[in-house]
Coordinates of C-alpha atoms in Angstrom, one line a residue:
M83 CA 7.6 12.4 -53.7
S84 CA 6.8 9.0 -53.5
T85 CA 3.0 7.6 -54.7
P86 CA 1.3 4.6 -55.7
D87 CA 2.4 4.0 -59.6
T88 CA -0.8 4.4 -61.9
S89 CA 1.6 3.7 -65.3
H90 CA -0.6 0.7 -65.8
L91 CA -3.4 3.1 -66.6
E92 CA -1.8 4.2 -70.2
S93 CA -2.3 0.6 -70.9
V94 CA -6.1 -0.1 -70.5
P95 CA -8.0 -0.2 -73.7
A96 CA -10.7 2.4 -74.2
S97 CA -13.2 0.0 -74.3
A98 CA -12.1 -1.2 -70.8
W99 CA -12.0 2.4 -69.1
S100 CA -14.2 2.7 -66.0
A101 CA -14.6 5.4 -63.4
D102 CA -12.8 4.1 -60.8
D103 CA -9.7 4.1 -63.3
S104 CA -10.3 8.4 -63.7
A105 CA -9.9 8.5 -59.9
A106 CA -6.8 6.5 -59.6
L107 CA -5.5 8.9 -62.7
Y108 CA -6.2 12.1 -61.5
G109 CA -5.9 10.7 -57.5
I110 CA -8.9 12.4 -56.2
T111 CA -9.1 9.4 -53.5
D112 CA -5.5 10.6 -52.4
W113 CA -6.5 14.6 -52.1
G114 CA -10.0 14.6 -52.2
N115 CA -10.3 14.7 -48.4
N116 CA -13.3 12.6 -48.2
F117 CA -15.1 15.1 -49.7
F118 CA -14.4 14.7 -53.4
S119 CA -14.7 11.6 -55.3
V120 CA -15.9 9.8 -58.8
S121 CA -19.3 8.0 -59.3
D122 CA -19.9 5.6 -61.5
A123 CA -21.6 7.4 -64.0
G124 CA -17.9 9.4 -64.6
E125 CA -19.0 12.7 -62.5
V126 CA -17.1 13.8 -59.8
T127 CA -19.5 14.3 -56.7
V128 CA -18.5 16.8 -53.7
R129 CA -20.0 15.2 -50.5
L130 CA -22.6 17.6 -48.8
R131 CA -25.0 17.7 -45.6
D132 CA -28.8 16.9 -46.0
G133 CA -30.4 17.5 -42.6
K134 CA -28.4 14.6 -40.7
K135 CA -26.6 12.4 -43.8
R136 CA -24.6 13.3 -46.6
S137 CA -25.3 13.1 -49.9
E138 CA -22.8 12.7 -53.1
V139 CA -23.7 15.6 -55.1
P140 CA -22.6 15.7 -59.3
I141 CA -20.9 18.6 -59.4
A142 CA -21.6 18.8 -63.3
S143 CA -25.7 19.4 -62.0
I144 CA -24.9 21.4 -60.3
I145 CA -23.3 23.5 -63.5
D146 CA -26.7 22.6 -65.1
G147 CA -28.5 24.5 -62.8
L148 CA -26.1 27.3 -62.9
R149 CA -26.9 27.3 -66.6
D150 CA -30.5 27.2 -66.4
R151 CA -30.7 30.1 -64.5
G152 CA -28.3 32.2 -67.1
T153 CA -24.9 31.9 -65.2
D154 CA -21.9 32.1 -67.6
F155 CA -18.7 30.3 -67.2
P156 CA -15.9 30.9 -65.6
V157 CA -17.6 30.2 -62.2
L158 CA -16.1 30.0 -58.4
L159 CA -18.3 27.2 -56.3
R160 CA -18.3 27.8 -52.2
F161 CA -19.1 24.8 -50.4
R162 CA -20.2 26.0 -47.0
D163 CA -20.3 22.3 -45.9
L164 CA -16.5 21.6 -46.2
L165 CA -15.6 24.9 -44.3
H166 CA -18.1 23.9 -41.4
D167 CA -16.0 20.2 -41.7
R168 CA -12.6 21.3 -41.4
I169 CA -13.3 23.8 -38.8
S170 CA -15.1 20.8 -36.9
E171 CA -12.1 18.5 -37.5
L172 CA -9.7 21.2 -36.2
N173 CA -11.4 22.0 -33.1
Q174 CA -12.1 18.7 -32.3
S175 CA -8.9 17.2 -33.0
F176 CA -7.3 19.2 -30.3
R177 CA -10.0 18.4 -28.2
T178 CA -9.2 14.7 -28.2
A179 CA -5.3 15.4 -28.1
I180 CA -5.9 17.3 -24.6
A181 CA -8.1 14.9 -23.1
D182 CA -5.6 12.2 -24.7
S183 CA -2.3 13.4 -23.3
N184 CA -4.0 15.2 -19.9
Y185 CA -3.2 18.3 -21.2
Q186 CA -4.5 21.3 -18.5
G187 CA -5.1 23.8 -20.8
D188 CA -7.4 24.8 -23.7
Y189 CA -7.2 25.6 -27.1
R190 CA -9.0 28.2 -29.2
G191 CA -8.6 28.7 -32.7
V192 CA -8.3 31.7 -35.1
Y193 CA -8.9 32.1 -38.9
P194 CA -6.3 34.7 -40.4
I195 CA -8.7 36.5 -42.2
K196 CA -5.9 37.6 -45.2
V197 CA -5.9 33.9 -46.1
N198 CA -9.7 34.6 -48.1
Q199 CA -11.3 38.2 -46.8
Q200 CA -14.2 37.6 -48.8
R201 CA -17.8 38.3 -46.8
Q202 CA -19.5 35.2 -47.2
V203 CA -16.0 33.2 -45.5
I204 CA -15.9 35.8 -42.7
E205 CA -19.7 35.4 -41.9
E206 CA -19.3 31.4 -42.2
I207 CA -16.8 30.9 -39.8
T208 CA -17.7 33.5 -37.3
A209 CA -21.2 32.1 -37.0
F210 CA -20.7 28.8 -37.5
G211 CA -16.8 28.8 -35.6
K212 CA -19.2 30.5 -32.3
R213 CA -19.8 26.7 -31.1
F214 CA -15.9 26.5 -30.4
H215 CA -15.1 30.0 -29.8
Y216 CA -13.4 30.4 -32.9
G217 CA -11.9 33.8 -33.3
L218 CA -10.1 36.0 -36.0
E219 CA -7.0 36.9 -36.4
A220 CA -6.7 41.1 -38.4
G221 CA -3.5 42.2 -39.9
S222 CA -4.7 45.6 -40.8
K223 CA -6.7 48.1 -40.0
P224 CA -9.2 47.3 -43.0
E225 CA -8.9 43.7 -41.8
L226 CA -9.9 44.6 -38.1
I227 CA -13.0 46.3 -39.2
A228 CA -14.2 43.5 -40.8
A229 CA -14.0 41.6 -37.8
L230 CA -15.3 44.1 -35.2
A231 CA -18.7 43.9 -37.5
H232 CA -18.5 40.4 -37.6
M233 CA -17.2 38.6 -34.4
H234 CA -19.0 39.1 -31.4
D235 CA -17.9 36.0 -28.9
E236 CA -16.3 37.6 -25.8
E237 CA -15.3 33.8 -25.2
A238 CA -13.1 34.0 -28.8
Y239 CA -9.8 36.2 -29.6
L240 CA -9.2 38.4 -31.4
I241 CA -5.5 38.5 -32.8
C242 CA -4.3 41.7 -34.2
N243 CA -1.0 41.5 -35.9
G244 CA 1.1 43.9 -38.5
Y245 CA 1.4 47.3 -38.8
K246 CA -0.5 49.2 -36.2
D247 CA -1.3 52.7 -36.6
E248 CA -3.0 55.2 -34.0
E249 CA -6.2 54.3 -35.1
F250 CA -5.8 50.6 -35.6
I251 CA -4.6 50.5 -31.9
D252 CA -7.6 52.9 -30.6
L253 CA -10.2 50.3 -32.0
A254 CA -8.4 47.7 -30.4
L255 CA -8.1 48.7 -27.6
T256 CA -11.7 49.9 -27.1
A257 CA -13.0 46.7 -28.8
R258 CA -11.1 45.3 -25.4
K259 CA -13.6 47.5 -23.2
M260 CA -16.4 46.4 -25.0
G261 CA -15.5 43.2 -24.1
L262 CA -13.9 41.7 -26.1
Q263 CA -10.3 39.1 -26.2
V264 CA -8.7 41.9 -28.4
I265 CA -4.5 41.0 -28.1
I266 CA -2.8 43.1 -29.4
V267 CA 0.7 41.6 -30.8
L268 CA 3.9 43.5 -30.6
E269 CA 5.5 42.5 -34.0
M270 CA 8.4 45.4 -34.0
P271 CA 9.6 46.9 -30.9
S272 CA 9.0 50.4 -31.6
E273 CA 5.3 49.4 -31.5
L274 CA 4.9 49.2 -27.8
N275 CA 5.7 53.2 -26.8
L276 CA 2.1 53.7 -28.8
V277 CA 0.3 51.4 -27.4
I278 CA 1.4 52.4 -23.9
E279 CA 0.7 55.9 -25.1
R280 CA -3.4 55.3 -26.8
A281 CA -3.6 52.9 -23.5
E282 CA -3.2 56.0 -21.0
K283 CA -5.2 58.4 -23.6
L284 CA -8.0 55.7 -23.1
G285 CA -7.5 55.0 -19.8
I286 CA -7.7 51.1 -20.7
R287 CA -5.8 48.1 -19.8
P288 CA -4.6 46.4 -23.0
L289 CA -3.7 42.7 -23.5
L290 CA -0.8 42.5 -25.2
G291 CA 1.8 39.3 -27.0
V292 CA 5.1 39.6 -28.2
R293 CA 5.4 37.6 -31.6
A294 CA 9.4 36.1 -31.0
R295 CA 11.3 35.1 -34.4
L296 CA 11.9 31.9 -33.8
A297 CA 15.9 30.4 -34.9
T298 CA 14.4 27.2 -36.1
K299 CA 14.9 26.7 -39.3
S300 CA 11.5 26.0 -41.2
E301 CA 10.4 24.1 -44.8
G302 CA 8.1 24.6 -47.4
K303 CA 8.2 27.5 -49.9
W304 CA 7.3 30.2 -46.9
Q305 CA 11.0 28.6 -44.8
E306 CA 11.9 32.0 -44.8
S307 CA 8.6 33.5 -43.1
A308 CA 10.7 32.0 -39.9
G309 CA 14.4 32.5 -38.8
D310 CA 16.6 35.3 -38.5
K311 CA 15.8 36.5 -41.9
S312 CA 12.3 37.0 -40.8
V313 CA 10.4 40.5 -41.5
F314 CA 8.3 40.3 -38.9
G315 CA 9.1 39.5 -34.8
L316 CA 11.0 40.2 -32.5
S317 CA 14.8 38.5 -31.3
A318 CA 15.4 37.0 -28.0
S319 CA 17.4 40.1 -27.2
Q320 CA 14.2 42.5 -28.3
I321 CA 11.9 40.5 -26.2
I322 CA 14.2 41.0 -23.4
E323 CA 13.8 45.1 -23.9
T324 CA 10.7 45.0 -24.4
V325 CA 9.8 43.4 -20.9
D326 CA 12.0 45.9 -19.0
Q327 CA 10.1 48.4 -20.7
L328 CA 6.7 46.7 -19.8
K329 CA 8.6 46.3 -16.3
E330 CA 9.0 50.2 -15.9
S331 CA 6.1 51.4 -17.7
G332 CA 3.7 49.3 -14.9
Y333 CA 2.6 46.7 -17.5
I334 CA 4.0 43.9 -17.2
D335 CA 0.5 42.7 -16.0
C336 CA -0.6 43.1 -19.4
L337 CA 1.3 40.6 -21.3
T338 CA -0.5 37.5 -22.2
L339 CA 0.2 35.9 -25.5
L340 CA 3.9 34.7 -27.6
H341 CA 3.5 34.4 -30.5
Y342 CA 5.6 32.7 -33.8
H343 CA 4.7 32.1 -37.0
Q344 CA 6.7 29.7 -39.1
G345 CA 5.0 30.4 -42.6
S346 CA 2.2 28.9 -44.6
Q347 CA 1.9 25.3 -45.6
I348 CA 4.7 23.4 -43.4
P349 CA 4.9 20.3 -45.0
N350 CA 7.3 18.2 -42.5
I351 CA 5.9 17.5 -39.0
R352 CA 9.4 17.4 -37.7
A353 CA 9.8 21.3 -38.1
I354 CA 6.4 22.3 -36.6
R355 CA 7.4 20.0 -33.5
E356 CA 10.9 21.9 -33.7
A357 CA 9.9 25.6 -33.9
A358 CA 7.0 24.7 -31.1
T359 CA 9.8 23.2 -28.4
E360 CA 11.4 26.7 -29.1
A361 CA 8.5 28.8 -28.5
T362 CA 7.4 26.7 -25.5
R363 CA 11.3 27.2 -24.0
M364 CA 10.5 31.4 -24.5
Y365 CA 7.1 31.4 -23.4
I366 CA 8.6 29.9 -19.7
D367 CA 10.9 31.9 -19.4
L368 CA 8.6 35.1 -20.0
V369 CA 6.5 33.8 -17.3
K370 CA 9.7 33.3 -15.3
E371 CA 10.2 37.2 -15.6
G372 CA 7.1 37.8 -13.7
A373 CA 4.5 38.0 -17.3
P374 CA 1.1 36.5 -16.6
M375 CA 1.2 35.0 -19.9
G376 CA -1.4 32.2 -20.5
I377 CA -1.7 31.8 -24.3
L378 CA 0.7 30.2 -26.3
D379 CA 0.1 31.5 -30.3
T380 CA 1.2 28.9 -32.9
G381 CA 0.9 31.0 -35.9
G382 CA -0.3 29.2 -39.2
G383 CA 1.9 26.3 -41.3
L384 CA -0.9 23.6 -40.9
A385 CA -0.4 22.1 -44.2
V386 CA -3.2 20.9 -47.2
D387 CA -2.1 17.5 -49.2
Y388 CA -2.6 19.2 -52.9
D389 CA -1.5 16.2 -54.3
G390 CA -2.1 13.6 -52.1
S391 CA 0.9 12.4 -51.8
H392 CA 1.1 12.5 -48.3
T393 CA 5.2 13.6 -47.8
D394 CA 7.2 16.1 -47.0
F395 CA 6.8 17.5 -50.7
P396 CA 5.9 21.3 -51.0
A397 CA 2.8 20.6 -52.1
S398 CA 2.0 17.5 -49.6
C399 CA 2.1 16.7 -46.0
N400 CA 3.4 13.6 -44.0
Y401 CA 1.3 14.4 -41.1
T402 CA -2.7 14.4 -40.4
I403 CA -4.6 16.9 -38.7
S404 CA -4.8 14.7 -35.4
E405 CA -0.6 14.3 -35.9
Y406 CA -0.4 18.1 -36.0
C407 CA -2.8 18.6 -32.9
A408 CA -1.0 15.4 -30.7
D409 CA 2.5 16.7 -31.6
L410 CA 1.5 20.3 -30.7
V411 CA 0.0 19.5 -27.5
E412 CA 2.5 16.9 -26.6
V413 CA 5.4 19.4 -27.0
I414 CA 4.0 22.5 -25.0
G415 CA 2.7 20.2 -22.4
Q416 CA 5.8 17.9 -21.6
T417 CA 7.9 21.1 -22.2
C418 CA 5.8 23.3 -19.3
T419 CA 5.1 20.4 -17.3
A420 CA 9.1 20.0 -16.6
E421 CA 9.1 23.6 -15.6
N422 CA 6.1 23.2 -13.3
I423 CA 4.6 25.6 -15.6
E424 CA 0.9 26.0 -15.7
H425 CA -0.1 24.4 -19.2
P426 CA -1.4 27.7 -21.7
T427 CA -4.3 27.7 -23.8
I428 CA -3.2 27.2 -27.2
I429 CA -3.9 29.2 -30.1
S430 CA -3.4 28.1 -33.9
E431 CA -4.1 30.5 -36.9
S432 CA -4.7 27.7 -39.1
G433 CA -6.4 29.4 -42.5
R434 CA -4.9 27.9 -45.3
A435 CA -5.7 24.3 -44.3
V436 CA -9.6 25.7 -42.8
V437 CA -11.0 27.3 -46.6
A438 CA -8.3 25.6 -49.4
Y439 CA -11.6 22.6 -50.1
Y440 CA -14.1 25.7 -49.3
S441 CA -13.8 27.1 -53.1
V442 CA -13.6 24.9 -56.6
L443 CA -12.8 27.0 -59.8
V444 CA -15.1 25.7 -63.1
F445 CA -14.4 27.2 -66.3
N446 CA -15.4 25.3 -69.7
I447 CA -12.5 24.6 -73.2
L448 CA -13.7 26.7 -76.0
D449 CA -11.1 25.7 -77.7
V450 CA -8.6 22.8 -79.2
T451 CA -4.8 23.0 -81.0
K452 CA -3.8 20.0 -81.3
F453 CA 0.5 18.7 -81.7
Q454 CA -0.7 15.1 -82.1
L455 CA -0.6 14.2 -85.9
D456 CA -1.7 11.2 -86.9
D457 CA 0.9 8.6 -89.0
T458 CA -0.3 10.3 -92.5
P459 CA 2.9 12.1 -93.9
P460 CA 1.9 15.3 -95.7
T461 CA 1.9 15.4 -99.2
P462 CA 5.5 16.9 -100.7
P463 CA 6.7 19.6 -102.8
A464 CA 7.4 19.3 -106.1
T465 CA 11.4 19.8 -105.5
M466 CA 13.0 18.5 -102.7
S467 CA 16.6 18.5 -101.6
P468 CA 18.7 15.9 -100.2
T469 CA 18.4 16.8 -96.7
L470 CA 14.7 16.7 -96.9
K471 CA 14.7 13.4 -99.0
N472 CA 17.1 12.1 -95.8
L473 CA 14.4 13.1 -93.4
I474 CA 12.5 11.2 -95.4
D475 CA 13.6 8.3 -95.8
V476 CA 14.0 8.3 -92.0
A477 CA 10.2 9.0 -91.8
E478 CA 9.8 5.8 -93.9
N479 CA 12.8 3.2 -91.8
I480 CA 11.7 3.9 -88.2
S481 CA 12.2 0.9 -85.8
T482 CA 11.5 -0.3 -82.8
D483 CA 15.1 -1.2 -82.0
S484 CA 16.2 2.4 -83.3
L485 CA 13.9 4.6 -82.3
Q486 CA 16.8 6.9 -80.2
E487 CA 18.4 7.0 -83.1
N488 CA 15.6 7.9 -85.2
F489 CA 14.4 10.5 -83.6
N490 CA 18.7 12.2 -83.6
D491 CA 18.3 12.1 -87.5
A492 CA 15.0 13.9 -87.8
T493 CA 16.0 16.1 -85.6
Y494 CA 19.1 17.1 -87.5
Y495 CA 18.0 16.9 -90.7
R496 CA 15.1 19.5 -89.8
D497 CA 17.2 22.0 -87.9
Q498 CA 19.6 21.7 -91.5
I499 CA 16.1 22.5 -93.6
R500 CA 16.0 25.2 -91.2
E501 CA 19.2 26.8 -92.2
M502 CA 19.0 26.2 -95.2
H503 CA 15.6 28.8 -95.6
V504 CA 17.3 31.3 -93.4
H505 CA 20.3 31.3 -95.8
G506 CA 17.6 30.6 -98.8
R507 CA 19.0 27.1 -100.6
V508 CA 15.2 26.2 -99.7
S509 CA 11.7 27.4 -99.8
L510 CA 9.3 28.5 -97.1
R511 CA 7.4 25.4 -98.7
E512 CA 9.9 22.8 -98.1
R513 CA 10.6 24.4 -94.7
G514 CA 7.2 23.4 -93.6
Y515 CA 6.9 20.1 -95.5
A516 CA 10.2 19.2 -93.1
E517 CA 8.5 20.2 -90.1
H518 CA 5.3 18.6 -90.6
L519 CA 7.0 15.5 -91.1
F520 CA 8.6 16.2 -88.4
W521 CA 6.6 15.7 -86.1
N522 CA 4.8 12.9 -87.8
I523 CA 8.2 11.0 -87.2
V524 CA 8.1 12.4 -83.0
T525 CA 4.3 11.1 -83.4
K526 CA 5.1 7.8 -85.0
I527 CA 8.2 7.3 -82.1
T528 CA 5.9 8.0 -79.3
R529 CA 3.5 6.0 -79.8
R530 CA 6.3 2.8 -80.1
L531 CA 7.9 4.0 -76.3
S532 CA 5.7 1.6 -74.8
E533 CA 7.2 -1.3 -76.7
L534 CA 10.6 -0.3 -74.4
E535 CA 11.8 -2.1 -71.5
F536 CA 13.6 1.4 -70.6
V537 CA 12.9 4.7 -72.0
P538 CA 15.8 7.0 -72.3
E539 CA 14.9 10.6 -70.8
E540 CA 15.1 12.0 -74.0
L541 CA 12.6 9.9 -75.4
A542 CA 10.1 10.3 -72.5
E543 CA 9.9 13.9 -72.9
L544 CA 8.7 13.7 -76.4
R545 CA 5.3 13.0 -74.5
S546 CA 4.9 16.8 -73.1
Q547 CA 6.3 17.9 -76.3
T548 CA 3.7 16.8 -78.6
H549 CA 0.5 17.6 -76.2
D550 CA -2.4 20.0 -77.4
Y551 CA -3.1 23.6 -75.6
Y552 CA -6.9 23.6 -74.7
Y553 CA -7.8 26.7 -74.1
G554 CA -10.0 27.3 -70.7
N555 CA -12.6 30.6 -70.4
F556 CA -10.6 31.4 -67.1
S557 CA -7.4 33.7 -66.3
L558 CA -5.0 32.4 -64.8
F559 CA -3.4 36.2 -63.1
Q560 CA -6.8 36.3 -61.3
S561 CA -8.3 33.3 -60.2
L562 CA -5.1 31.4 -59.7
P563 CA -2.3 33.4 -58.8
D564 CA -0.1 31.4 -56.9
S565 CA -0.1 28.8 -59.9
W566 CA 1.7 31.4 -62.0
A567 CA 3.6 33.5 -59.1
I568 CA 4.7 30.1 -57.2
D569 CA 4.6 27.0 -58.8
Q570 CA 1.9 25.8 -56.4
L571 CA -0.2 22.8 -57.6
F572 CA -4.1 22.3 -57.3
P573 CA -5.7 19.4 -58.2
I574 CA -7.2 20.0 -61.7
M575 CA -9.6 17.4 -63.5
P576 CA -12.4 17.2 -65.6
I577 CA -16.0 17.2 -63.7
H578 CA -17.7 14.5 -66.3
R579 CA -17.0 11.6 -69.2
L580 CA -15.0 9.9 -66.3
A581 CA -16.2 6.9 -67.4
E582 CA -14.2 7.4 -70.9
K583 CA -10.5 7.3 -70.8
P584 CA -8.7 10.4 -71.3
T585 CA -6.7 10.1 -74.7
Q586 CA -5.0 13.8 -74.9
Q587 CA -1.9 14.9 -73.2
A588 CA -3.0 18.8 -72.7
V589 CA -1.6 21.9 -71.1
L590 CA -4.7 24.5 -70.5
A591 CA -3.9 28.1 -71.5
D592 CA -6.3 31.0 -70.1
I593 CA -7.9 33.9 -72.6
T594 CA -5.8 36.5 -71.2
C595 CA -3.5 36.4 -74.6
D596 CA -0.1 35.9 -72.3
C597 CA 2.5 33.3 -72.9
D598 CA 2.2 32.7 -69.3
G599 CA -1.3 32.5 -68.9
K600 CA -1.0 28.6 -68.9
I601 CA -1.0 25.6 -66.3
D602 CA 1.7 23.2 -67.2
R603 CA 2.1 21.6 -63.6
F604 CA -0.1 18.9 -62.4
V605 CA -0.6 17.0 -59.6
D606 CA 0.6 13.7 -60.6
R607 CA 1.5 10.3 -58.7
R608 CA 4.6 9.8 -59.6
D609 CA 6.2 13.3 -60.0
V610 CA 4.5 16.8 -61.1
A611 CA 3.1 15.9 -64.2
H612 CA 3.7 19.0 -67.4
T613 CA 0.6 17.9 -69.1
L614 CA -3.3 17.2 -67.8
P615 CA -5.0 13.6 -69.9
L616 CA -8.1 15.4 -70.9
H617 CA -10.7 13.9 -73.3
P618 CA -11.0 14.7 -77.4
I619 CA -13.7 17.6 -77.8
Q620 CA -15.1 18.4 -81.3
P621 CA -14.8 22.0 -82.6
D622 CA -17.4 24.3 -81.3
D623 CA -18.5 22.2 -78.5
T624 CA -17.6 24.6 -75.9
G625 CA -19.6 22.4 -72.7
Y626 CA -16.8 20.4 -71.5
C627 CA -15.9 21.7 -68.5
I628 CA -12.7 21.3 -65.9
G629 CA -12.3 21.9 -62.3
V630 CA -9.5 23.5 -60.3
F631 CA -9.8 21.9 -57.0
L632 CA -8.6 23.3 -53.1
V633 CA -8.6 27.1 -54.4
G634 CA -10.6 28.8 -51.1
A635 CA -7.1 30.3 -49.8
Y636 CA -5.5 32.9 -50.8
Q637 CA -6.7 32.8 -54.8
E638 CA -9.4 35.2 -54.4
T639 CA -7.3 38.0 -52.9
L640 CA -4.3 37.9 -54.7
G641 CA -5.7 37.9 -58.4
D642 CA -5.3 40.8 -60.6
L643 CA -6.5 42.4 -64.1
H644 CA -4.5 41.0 -65.9
N645 CA -6.4 41.6 -69.5
L646 CA -8.9 44.1 -67.6
L647 CA -10.8 40.2 -67.0
G648 CA -12.4 40.8 -63.4
D649 CA -13.4 38.5 -60.8
T650 CA -15.5 35.7 -61.6
N651 CA -18.9 35.1 -60.9
V652 CA -19.6 33.5 -57.4
V653 CA -22.0 30.9 -55.9
G654 CA -22.6 29.3 -52.5
V655 CA -23.9 25.5 -52.8
H656 CA -25.4 23.9 -50.3
L657 CA -28.7 21.1 -49.6
E658 CA -31.9 21.2 -48.5
N659 CA -34.2 18.0 -48.8
G660 CA -32.0 16.1 -51.5
K661 CA -31.6 19.2 -54.0
P662 CA -29.0 21.5 -54.5
V663 CA -29.4 25.3 -53.0
Y664 CA -27.7 27.9 -54.5
S665 CA -27.1 31.3 -52.2
H666 CA -25.0 34.0 -51.9
E667 CA -24.7 34.5 -55.3
V668 CA -22.3 37.3 -56.4
E669 CA -21.8 38.4 -60.1
G670 CA -18.4 39.0 -62.0
D671 CA -17.2 42.0 -62.7
T672 CA -18.6 43.5 -65.6
V673 CA -16.7 45.3 -67.9
A674 CA -17.5 49.0 -66.7
D675 CA -16.4 47.6 -63.4
V676 CA -13.1 46.5 -64.4
L677 CA -12.8 49.7 -66.2
S678 CA -13.5 51.8 -63.6
Y679 CA -10.8 50.4 -61.3
V680 CA -8.0 51.5 -63.6
E681 CA -9.5 55.1 -63.4
Y682 CA -12.0 55.0 -66.3
E683 CA -15.6 56.5 -65.8
P684 CA -18.1 54.1 -68.2
K685 CA -20.1 57.4 -68.3
V686 CA -17.4 59.4 -70.6
L687 CA -16.3 56.7 -71.9
V688 CA -19.9 56.4 -73.9
E689 CA -20.1 60.1 -74.7
K690 CA -16.3 59.7 -76.7
F691 CA -17.3 56.4 -78.5
R692 CA -20.8 58.8 -79.7
S693 CA -18.3 61.1 -80.8
F694 CA -16.8 59.7 -82.4
A695 CA -19.7 57.2 -84.1
E696 CA -21.1 60.8 -84.7
N697 CA -18.2 61.7 -87.1
A698 CA -17.8 58.8 -89.2
V699 CA -22.0 59.4 -90.0
N700 CA -20.9 63.0 -90.8
S701 CA -17.9 62.0 -92.9
G702 CA -20.3 58.8 -94.5
K703 CA -18.6 56.5 -93.0
I704 CA -21.7 54.8 -91.2
T705 CA -25.6 55.4 -91.8
P706 CA -27.5 56.7 -88.5
R707 CA -29.0 53.4 -88.3
E708 CA -25.6 51.6 -88.0
R709 CA -24.4 54.3 -85.2
K710 CA -27.4 53.4 -82.9
E711 CA -26.2 49.4 -83.3
V712 CA -22.6 50.3 -82.5
M713 CA -23.7 52.4 -79.9
K714 CA -26.1 49.9 -78.5
S715 CA -23.1 47.0 -79.1
Y716 CA -20.6 49.4 -76.9
R717 CA -23.3 50.3 -73.7
H718 CA -23.8 46.0 -73.9
G719 CA -20.0 45.1 -74.0
L720 CA -19.6 47.5 -71.1
D721 CA -22.6 45.9 -69.1
G722 CA -21.5 42.6 -70.0
Y723 CA -18.9 39.6 -68.3
T724 CA -15.1 40.3 -68.6
Y725 CA -15.2 36.5 -69.7
F726 CA -16.4 34.6 -72.9
E727 CA -20.1 34.6 -73.0
S728 CA -22.0 32.1 -74.5
D729 CA -25.3 30.5 -74.9
I730 CA -24.8 26.8 -73.8

């Protein structure tokens, strides 16, 4: 990954630090897509629409307004304007590409519900998207049922993918009869018989599509979604068998769509062009086989530049939306023109690219564990072994010219003392002093690394070994599951204090009491960073806030109940007359809610605890008044938020 170097920022003194330096440090200009920026006051702002003009709104002021209204951390902010902008940009880019290339077909986008199934998302997409006849893609019966309740535009497409039982097919066929452009995509050869059976039973001619399993190799984390190893889709031979069966049964006139899917987040435009070329050849041959066709569904894959590097790194992409649209239109148009085939309507199922920017997770820091020690050595024990004296000698003679040697010696003597303790030759106090002194030495070494022209790799890694732990009021597994499961990078930074230099290197830990509940991979302009620069905070200061950006795709639905930490509070935010308006407020799960998800009945829990408390009264362990208070606390706990609650 090749990005602008910001190493010079390390030498900027705290007194000269500016908000612009923070913007460069966290790369917000690169990944913010003109939606997010840093104000001169040192606050992250979001660009929202206020009538016909745009305004930069500090996220910190939005949070202050929520605090005043009693909303606790963590909170997920949804910005409908950013969702609208992405839908507009995608549709306008295709329109421009079609006009520039003299393409004779049309474009119709569909949103795959699986990317974020939340009701507010679907309502916003179907309402705003109607101007573009923007449709939906359903990959399951529940998603189809949700889609049929919200999308009634007869010019938009409703694409049905995934496994389909009789009820699923009947719903799709009946919706077709009611006037919707519902297309049933055959993912497996066995589906066709059931579709024909139900179509004849209901007397409805279906709109059909086939999903092709391309041979073209994809790229990125989801590259196995395409190619011969793909779980879904028909091979070339299976497509021909399906065509023959459609001819024999008299349904060839129903085949209108070819669909393919490369996988989510394709970072390299070359892979997109190659897949489109192969798919267009298949489309042309289906037309020559006698199918009316008319629609080529290019599936998902349009990537999001999470790290701002604009490269083919998995967390980025080396193309823009306009380039993506232009390349697809060019490949499909030129290939069809060469064969005298009418240009099809192009469908894309861009979900991640549409909703990623829409949501921002904000949480507060509850506590900090500091590993960065000062230069003052600890008080030595009364008795010392010769090995410990050698370690002290290393600490007293650190030199810039011999930092590697100093580190090697310190590591050797520290390890020797640990071994001696295991065999009973030194005390725990002496071992504790040695380990404290070792990190004191490491601190001195890391502070002198900037004096070296070349930093050895082993010493460079010391910076990441001396980080602090900042404990955030959130659950990684509930709100950012992709960060844990597939090492997905998300832009993360403080939402305020950005006019101050962040002097601490930190790893973020959540409150799940799980060693995996941490974030130690961060966006960096040179590489993936393993620590995040943050500001020092005072003990008991729980008002320092971190924002995790571009979390609108997949994170809400994939989240689990690790430690029974449930859904967060959710608030939609837009502007009216220059002021933030809070809408679509959804309270996060209570303790009673999450317990009910795992088969507990809150009323039964109260009854069981009441019986336990009464037995404690009868045995004289607590008083009746104490029973009253503990029952009150128990009920209050059931009704409370699953996350850390505070009065700030």
